[in-house]
Phi, psi and omega in degrees: 000139181286148177231144174232125183242348185250135175285352177273356179300133182303325178297317179295317178299320178294323179293323177298316178296318179300322178293320190270337189239119177298323180299319178294321178296317181291318181294319183276339183071023180227165177206170184253138176238131177251135171102142183298312182300313182296320179295315180297321177294323178298315180296317177299327180280004176090013177275140181264130178273133176268321184210147176236118179257137177217142176258106191301329182292334176261323186269349188075262176228155180294346180291345178295338179290134184273040177226162177262129174214137183301144183302324182289350178266356181266136179228127175275134181239157179278170178301317181297317179294316179300314180295328178291324186267332187276135174279332183222160183270355186258033183255024176058016178071022183237130178226137179236151170252123184239157176273139176291157175246162175290134181238043182271154178302324180294344179275348186283130175241119185248156175283181184297316180238076185284153172246112186247135176253130178246128178235136185237133171064037179290127186261333187248133180303321180297323178292318178295321177299317179295320177298319180294320177297317179295318179298320179294314181294331181270001180059042178294139180288327180195152173246123176256118180258111180264144177052060183304118177254344178234137180295128181299335181258019174298138181307326179288330176294313180299312182295310183290337178277352184056033178090357180294343175300339180261348184255340179259125175299128183239138175236134177251130178201176175269161180288350179279341183276000000 
């Protein structure tokens, strides 16, 4: 299994940029997920994991995760690397890099009587996360985000949604469509 111990490692530096920049997430088609619950919800939601980073002193072993991931995709990281990448200390020492999915209107599959929530021009990641939690609790069929001002895969959206960003079908579009 591969190990990374330095925060100067180019891979770690790229991950920091991926965390901080929506443009980097969009260009690479990837984003970062922190925490066992959020990672498991992402996999259930059909997101593909590219890499799984774990800090053994917090996570125990990566086998604690209730998902299957190839051994060559797992990387053990040091405390320093984990602290550099983690927004919070309560993520069980597990961080994943996942591939984005298409969030186009043409991808949406609805039931016979859907309940759709439309939100326009949301500016703050925490607000979008709260909307996603509410949509999940209300059994909303889909959330349509018009005129996206905050990246749906922003670390604060993922964290504040408690993983609901992966359980609620989301469509991104302009208010003109």
